[in-house]
Every structure is written in C-alpha cells, then in structure tokens.
Amino acid sequence: SVLNQEVDFEQEVEYLKKYRKHILAISNDKEKYYSPEPYTAMSTKKVITMSWEEGLSINDWLQTNPSQKKKEKLAHLVLNLYCHEFYHWGLVQTDPNFANFLVREADGDIGLVLLDFGATREYDKEFRTQYLNLIQNVHVLKDAQDQDAQKAKIVQIGVDFNLIDKREDQVAKDLFVEILNLAVEPFFTSEKNNKFSFGNQEYNRRAKESIRTFVSSLKYSAPPHRLLFLHRKLGGISSLLRRLDVDLDLSRYWLVMFKESNQD
C-alpha cells in the first residue's frame, strides 16, 4: 500500500539516492536543484538520517514578497523538474504536498530544495510512450476533419491503456475526451499573449466539474494506480502555480515532453 511504502525508509533511501544522482546531473547556474544526502550507515527500515537542507517553505517565501520575476523563475523550476521526472527519468515523486519543496535564495537567485521521497514511483518507457501517444492524439483533435473518428481513436487508445472500459456508454466516453482536452488546453492557450493564467478560476471550475461528472458517469472503469498518482502530482503542481499566481507560456513544455522522452 501507499502508506507502507511511505514508511519504508530503506526504500526511500534508495529512491533518494537515485533522485539525488539525477538532480546533481541537471543542476547548473541557470537551474539550481538540491536534495538531502542520505546517511545510509545511520538509517534503518524505521529511521532515515540525511543532511539538513536550508530553505524557506513556499508560504514563508511568499511572505517575503518576492518579485513576479522570481515567482516565475520558481514556477519554471517546478515545471522543468516535472519534465525531467516523468518524460526523461521515469522517476516521479508523486506526493502533491508543496511542503515537500523549499526555496533557497542566494545572491539574488533562487533554487529549489526537494524533500520527502516516500511516495516516489517509477514509470517505464512503455507507459510513458502510451501516455504521450494519448495526449498527442488529443492535441490534433481540434484540427481533425472527422471529429467523431478522432474521438473514437482517442477512446480506443484509452481502452488499450486501461484508462476506460470499452463497455462504458457514449456519455462517459465523450466526457473522457473532454477531460483530456482540458488537460492539454493550457499548453495552447490564446489568453494574455499566449500565457496561461494559473489563477484562472473559470478554467479551474471547468476542470473540476468535468472530472467530477466523468467519474460519476463511470460504471465499469477503474483508472490504474500509476495514472492516479501521476495526476495527483500534476494536481499538486497546478495548486502550487496557482499559489504563486503566475502567467506562463507553456507551449515550450509541450515540445520538451517529446524531446525528453526520446532521449532514453
């Protein structure tokens, strides 16, 4: 179970070692990431010992009234990290609580400190390829000449991916396509000079309502745990960016998704 995983500190130490290796490889002058160093000799299945890392919680950092530029820099650090996690490494810290982030500020620049790896999950290449195939087909829907045929293709990919049962009625299948459309919408927004506003309450309302309606329409489907944890992480990122109140051009992240995944 998730709880058992999160209190298995021997496993968390192993994930922390893997994650820390990745973090050190991507950190540079433009993007600074930090994670604790685990002390294996002083850790057991019930106790984990690691280095102390300096930084402010997100809420405490916001209390210092950082500039909009700094808030946007932090937002990009978070988004770039997720692209590395899922599309390149296949190693995702899925806990959505942004108390797992600290902000470290030095010499006018900021870095992101990452904590708590108990909810880390691995995503193999096949899963990531299927996921990318699904969202790519959702993206081309708006320009498809035969909308019904493209929607049917998206649903079939979802069925093959075990996201929706083929026995669901047409209402549920249409709602499945709708929530996926909403998921890719921020990448291709036309508001505010192609910047998506994470404080957009109308978008947030539509997304929540569509998910609620979709879930209540299901009679046979149970989405796989790996996808649930992944979307829990995405929900946490979205909440964090709403807290930062930033407007970002996300179009480049769409390209990064496919670039990163093809580097394996």
Short mmCIF file of C-alpha atoms in Angstrom, two decimals:
data_model
loop_
_atom_site.label_atom_id
_atom_site.label_comp_id
_atom_site.label_asym_id
_atom_site.label_seq_id
_atom_site.Cartn_x
_atom_site.Cartn_y
_atom_site.Cartn_z
CA SER A 1 0.00 0.00 0.00
CA VAL A 2 0.96 3.67 -0.31
CA LEU A 3 1.21 4.09 3.46
CA ASN A 4 3.51 1.07 3.78
CA GLN A 5 5.73 2.47 1.03
CA GLU A 6 5.92 5.90 2.63
CA VAL A 7 7.13 4.48 5.97
CA ASP A 8 9.64 2.05 4.42
CA PHE A 9 12.69 4.20 4.94
CA GLU A 10 15.13 1.71 3.43
CA GLN A 11 13.25 2.02 0.15
CA GLU A 12 13.04 5.80 0.50
CA VAL A 13 16.82 5.98 0.92
CA GLU A 14 17.26 4.05 -2.34
CA TYR A 15 14.90 6.39 -4.17
CA LEU A 16 16.64 9.41 -2.66
CA LYS A 17 20.00 8.12 -3.92
CA LYS A 18 18.60 7.67 -7.45
CA TYR A 19 16.87 11.03 -7.40
CA ARG A 20 19.87 12.86 -5.98
CA LYS A 21 22.05 11.48 -8.79
CA HIS A 22 19.63 12.90 -11.35
CA ILE A 23 19.39 16.24 -9.53
CA LEU A 24 23.15 16.70 -9.50
CA ALA A 25 23.27 16.00 -13.23
CA ILE A 26 20.76 18.72 -14.19
CA SER A 27 21.72 21.46 -11.72
CA ASN A 28 23.61 24.37 -13.24
CA ASP A 29 23.94 28.16 -12.98
CA LYS A 30 20.50 28.69 -14.55
CA GLU A 31 18.62 25.94 -12.73
CA LYS A 32 19.56 25.01 -9.19
CA TYR A 33 18.10 21.90 -7.55
CA TYR A 34 19.02 20.43 -4.18
CA SER A 35 18.08 17.30 -2.25
CA PRO A 36 19.28 15.88 1.06
CA GLU A 37 22.20 13.46 1.17
CA PRO A 38 21.11 10.19 2.85
CA TYR A 39 23.36 8.72 5.53
CA THR A 40 22.93 5.00 4.88
CA ALA A 41 25.04 3.85 7.84
CA MET A 42 22.69 5.68 10.22
CA SER A 43 19.41 4.72 8.51
CA THR A 44 17.21 1.67 9.04
CA LYS A 45 13.80 0.48 7.86
CA LYS A 46 12.22 2.65 10.58
CA VAL A 47 14.65 5.58 10.75
CA ILE A 48 16.04 7.72 7.95
CA THR A 49 19.01 10.03 8.51
CA MET A 50 20.01 12.67 5.99
CA SER A 51 21.67 16.06 5.65
CA TRP A 52 19.92 19.23 6.79
CA GLU A 53 18.94 21.47 3.87
CA GLU A 54 18.42 25.21 4.22
CA GLY A 55 15.44 26.95 2.67
CA LEU A 56 12.05 28.56 3.22
CA SER A 57 8.70 26.87 2.75
CA ILE A 58 6.69 28.16 -0.20
CA ASN A 59 4.31 30.08 2.07
CA ASP A 60 7.13 31.60 4.14
CA TRP A 61 8.99 32.58 0.97
CA LEU A 62 5.87 34.28 -0.42
CA GLN A 63 5.67 36.26 2.82
CA THR A 64 8.96 37.91 1.82
CA ASN A 65 7.12 39.49 -1.15
CA PRO A 66 9.33 38.12 -3.94
CA SER A 67 9.17 39.82 -7.32
CA GLN A 68 6.97 38.43 -10.09
CA LYS A 69 10.15 37.52 -11.96
CA LYS A 70 11.31 35.37 -9.06
CA LYS A 71 7.91 33.70 -8.76
CA GLU A 72 8.01 32.90 -12.47
CA LYS A 73 11.54 31.52 -12.08
CA LEU A 74 10.34 29.22 -9.30
CA ALA A 75 7.37 28.10 -11.41
CA HIS A 76 9.70 27.20 -14.27
CA LEU A 77 11.97 25.28 -11.89
CA VAL A 78 8.98 23.20 -10.81
CA LEU A 79 7.74 22.58 -14.38
CA ASN A 80 11.20 21.78 -15.74
CA LEU A 81 11.71 19.32 -12.92
CA TYR A 82 8.46 17.51 -13.73
CA CYS A 83 9.50 17.21 -17.38
CA HIS A 84 12.75 15.59 -16.27
CA GLU A 85 10.98 13.34 -13.75
CA PHE A 86 8.36 11.81 -15.98
CA TYR A 87 9.47 12.24 -19.58
CA HIS A 88 13.18 11.57 -19.14
CA TRP A 89 13.91 9.74 -15.88
CA GLY A 90 10.67 7.83 -15.36
CA LEU A 91 11.13 8.57 -11.64
CA VAL A 92 8.41 10.77 -10.11
CA GLN A 93 7.97 12.00 -6.55
CA THR A 94 4.16 11.78 -6.62
CA ASP A 95 3.25 13.44 -3.31
CA PRO A 96 1.34 16.64 -4.27
CA ASN A 97 2.02 18.45 -1.00
CA PHE A 98 4.15 21.51 -1.77
CA ALA A 99 5.51 21.39 1.76
CA ASN A 100 7.95 18.98 0.09
CA PHE A 101 9.58 21.98 -1.60
CA LEU A 102 11.83 24.61 -0.03
CA VAL A 103 13.09 27.76 -1.73
CA ARG A 104 16.76 28.54 -1.28
CA GLU A 105 17.75 32.09 -2.18
CA ALA A 106 21.33 33.26 -2.50
CA ASP A 107 22.98 36.18 -4.32
CA GLY A 108 19.63 37.27 -5.75
CA ASP A 109 18.95 33.90 -7.40
CA ILE A 110 16.68 31.08 -6.28
CA GLY A 111 16.93 27.32 -6.21
CA LEU A 112 14.52 24.50 -5.38
CA VAL A 113 15.14 22.12 -2.47
CA LEU A 114 13.34 18.76 -2.77
CA LEU A 115 12.25 16.78 0.27
CA ASP A 116 10.43 13.53 1.12
CA PHE A 117 10.80 10.70 -1.38
CA GLY A 118 8.49 8.18 0.28
CA ALA A 119 5.88 8.47 -2.50
CA THR A 120 8.33 8.07 -5.40
CA ARG A 121 7.12 5.90 -8.26
CA GLU A 122 8.84 4.60 -11.40
CA TYR A 123 7.28 4.80 -14.87
CA ASP A 124 8.69 2.55 -17.57
CA LYS A 125 9.31 3.59 -21.17
CA GLU A 126 6.23 1.73 -22.48
CA PHE A 127 3.90 3.56 -20.09
CA ARG A 128 5.38 6.94 -20.98
CA THR A 129 5.16 6.24 -24.70
CA GLN A 130 1.49 5.27 -24.40
CA TYR A 131 0.76 8.38 -22.37
CA LEU A 132 2.44 10.65 -24.93
CA ASN A 133 0.57 8.93 -27.76
CA LEU A 134 -2.71 9.63 -26.00
CA ILE A 135 -2.14 13.34 -25.38
CA GLN A 136 -0.71 13.83 -28.88
CA ASN A 137 -3.93 12.43 -30.36
CA VAL A 138 -5.96 14.73 -28.11
CA HIS A 139 -3.97 17.72 -29.35
CA VAL A 140 -4.72 17.01 -33.03
CA LEU A 141 -8.45 16.62 -32.33
CA LYS A 142 -9.26 20.33 -32.76
CA ASP A 143 -7.91 20.31 -36.34
CA ALA A 144 -9.21 16.86 -37.33
CA GLN A 145 -11.55 16.84 -40.36
CA ASP A 146 -13.53 13.92 -38.94
CA GLN A 147 -14.06 14.83 -35.28
CA ASP A 148 -16.07 11.71 -34.45
CA ALA A 149 -13.42 9.40 -35.90
CA GLN A 150 -10.65 11.15 -33.95
CA LYS A 151 -12.66 11.00 -30.73
CA ALA A 152 -13.22 7.28 -31.29
CA LYS A 153 -9.47 6.85 -31.80
CA ILE A 154 -8.73 8.65 -28.53
CA VAL A 155 -11.22 6.46 -26.67
CA GLN A 156 -9.69 3.32 -28.20
CA ILE A 157 -6.23 4.40 -27.06
CA GLY A 158 -7.73 4.97 -23.60
CA VAL A 159 -9.25 1.49 -23.66
CA ASP A 160 -5.94 -0.08 -24.74
CA PHE A 161 -4.22 1.91 -21.98
CA ASN A 162 -6.72 0.64 -19.37
CA LEU A 163 -7.96 4.15 -18.61
CA ILE A 164 -11.55 3.47 -19.58
CA ASP A 165 -13.51 0.26 -20.07
CA LYS A 166 -14.88 -0.35 -23.57
CA ARG A 167 -18.28 -1.17 -22.03
CA GLU A 168 -18.80 2.42 -20.85
CA ASP A 169 -21.62 4.28 -22.61
CA GLN A 170 -21.10 7.11 -25.09
CA VAL A 171 -21.69 9.80 -22.47
CA ALA A 172 -18.77 8.51 -20.40
CA LYS A 173 -16.56 8.20 -23.50
CA ASP A 174 -17.35 11.78 -24.56
CA LEU A 175 -16.55 13.01 -21.06
CA PHE A 176 -13.26 11.08 -21.17
CA VAL A 177 -12.27 13.02 -24.30
CA GLU A 178 -13.45 16.27 -22.70
CA ILE A 179 -11.24 15.95 -19.61
CA LEU A 180 -8.25 15.12 -21.77
CA ASN A 181 -8.96 18.18 -23.91
CA LEU A 182 -8.98 20.30 -20.77
CA ALA A 183 -5.67 18.76 -19.71
CA VAL A 184 -3.87 19.94 -22.87
CA GLU A 185 -5.66 23.30 -23.11
CA PRO A 186 -3.10 25.27 -21.03
CA PHE A 187 -0.36 24.37 -23.50
CA PHE A 188 -2.16 26.11 -26.37
CA THR A 189 -3.99 28.97 -24.71
CA SER A 190 -4.62 32.26 -26.51
CA GLU A 191 -5.15 34.35 -23.41
CA LYS A 192 -2.74 37.05 -22.24
CA ASN A 193 -0.27 36.89 -25.15
CA ASN A 194 -0.23 33.09 -25.19
CA LYS A 195 0.37 32.91 -21.45
CA PHE A 196 -1.82 30.66 -19.33
CA SER A 197 -3.05 32.21 -16.08
CA PHE A 198 -2.89 29.65 -13.27
CA GLY A 199 -5.21 31.89 -11.29
CA ASN A 200 -7.88 31.36 -13.98
CA GLN A 201 -10.86 30.40 -11.84
CA GLU A 202 -13.06 29.64 -14.85
CA TYR A 203 -10.62 27.05 -16.17
CA ASN A 204 -10.22 25.53 -12.71
CA ARG A 205 -14.00 25.34 -12.32
CA ARG A 206 -14.46 23.64 -15.69
CA ALA A 207 -11.68 21.14 -14.98
CA LYS A 208 -13.09 20.16 -11.57
CA GLU A 209 -16.65 19.89 -12.88
CA SER A 210 -15.62 17.78 -15.88
CA ILE A 211 -13.63 15.36 -13.73
CA ARG A 212 -16.48 15.09 -11.22
CA THR A 213 -19.03 14.43 -13.97
CA PHE A 214 -16.76 11.93 -15.71
CA VAL A 215 -16.06 9.93 -12.55
CA SER A 216 -19.76 9.81 -11.65
CA SER A 217 -20.60 8.56 -15.17
CA LEU A 218 -18.34 5.50 -14.97
CA LYS A 219 -19.90 2.09 -14.46
CA TYR A 220 -17.05 -0.31 -15.26
CA SER A 221 -13.77 1.63 -15.19
CA ALA A 222 -11.13 1.95 -12.52
CA PRO A 223 -8.14 4.03 -13.70
CA PRO A 224 -4.77 2.38 -12.95
CA HIS A 225 -2.93 3.47 -9.81
CA ARG A 226 0.11 4.69 -11.74
CA LEU A 227 -2.00 7.21 -13.63
CA LEU A 228 -3.84 8.29 -10.47
CA PHE A 229 -0.54 9.03 -8.71
CA LEU A 230 0.81 10.85 -11.74
CA HIS A 231 -2.25 13.08 -11.96
CA ARG A 232 -2.14 13.63 -8.20
CA LYS A 233 1.35 15.05 -8.77
CA LEU A 234 0.10 17.24 -11.65
CA GLY A 235 -2.73 18.49 -9.45
CA GLY A 236 -0.19 19.44 -6.80
CA ILE A 237 1.91 21.34 -9.34
CA SER A 238 -1.16 23.19 -10.58
CA SER A 239 -2.08 24.15 -6.98
CA LEU A 240 1.46 25.40 -6.37
CA LEU A 241 1.42 27.55 -9.51
CA ARG A 242 -1.97 28.96 -8.54
CA ARG A 243 -0.46 29.85 -5.17
CA LEU A 244 2.37 31.66 -6.98
CA ASP A 245 -0.24 33.46 -9.15
CA VAL A 246 1.81 33.37 -12.34
CA ASP A 247 1.00 33.63 -16.06
CA LEU A 248 3.23 31.37 -18.16
CA ASP A 249 3.71 30.44 -21.80
CA LEU A 250 3.55 26.64 -21.60
CA SER A 251 3.94 25.90 -25.31
CA ARG A 252 7.61 25.03 -24.98
CA TYR A 253 6.82 22.38 -22.37
CA TRP A 254 4.76 20.56 -24.97
CA LEU A 255 7.88 20.24 -27.12
CA VAL A 256 10.02 19.30 -24.12
CA MET A 257 7.68 16.40 -23.33
CA PHE A 258 8.53 14.66 -26.58
CA LYS A 259 12.19 15.74 -26.71
CA GLU A 260 12.95 14.47 -23.22
CA SER A 261 11.14 11.15 -23.71
CA ASN A 262 13.12 10.42 -26.86
CA GLN A 263 16.48 10.76 -25.08
CA ASP A 264 16.19 7.39 -23.34
#
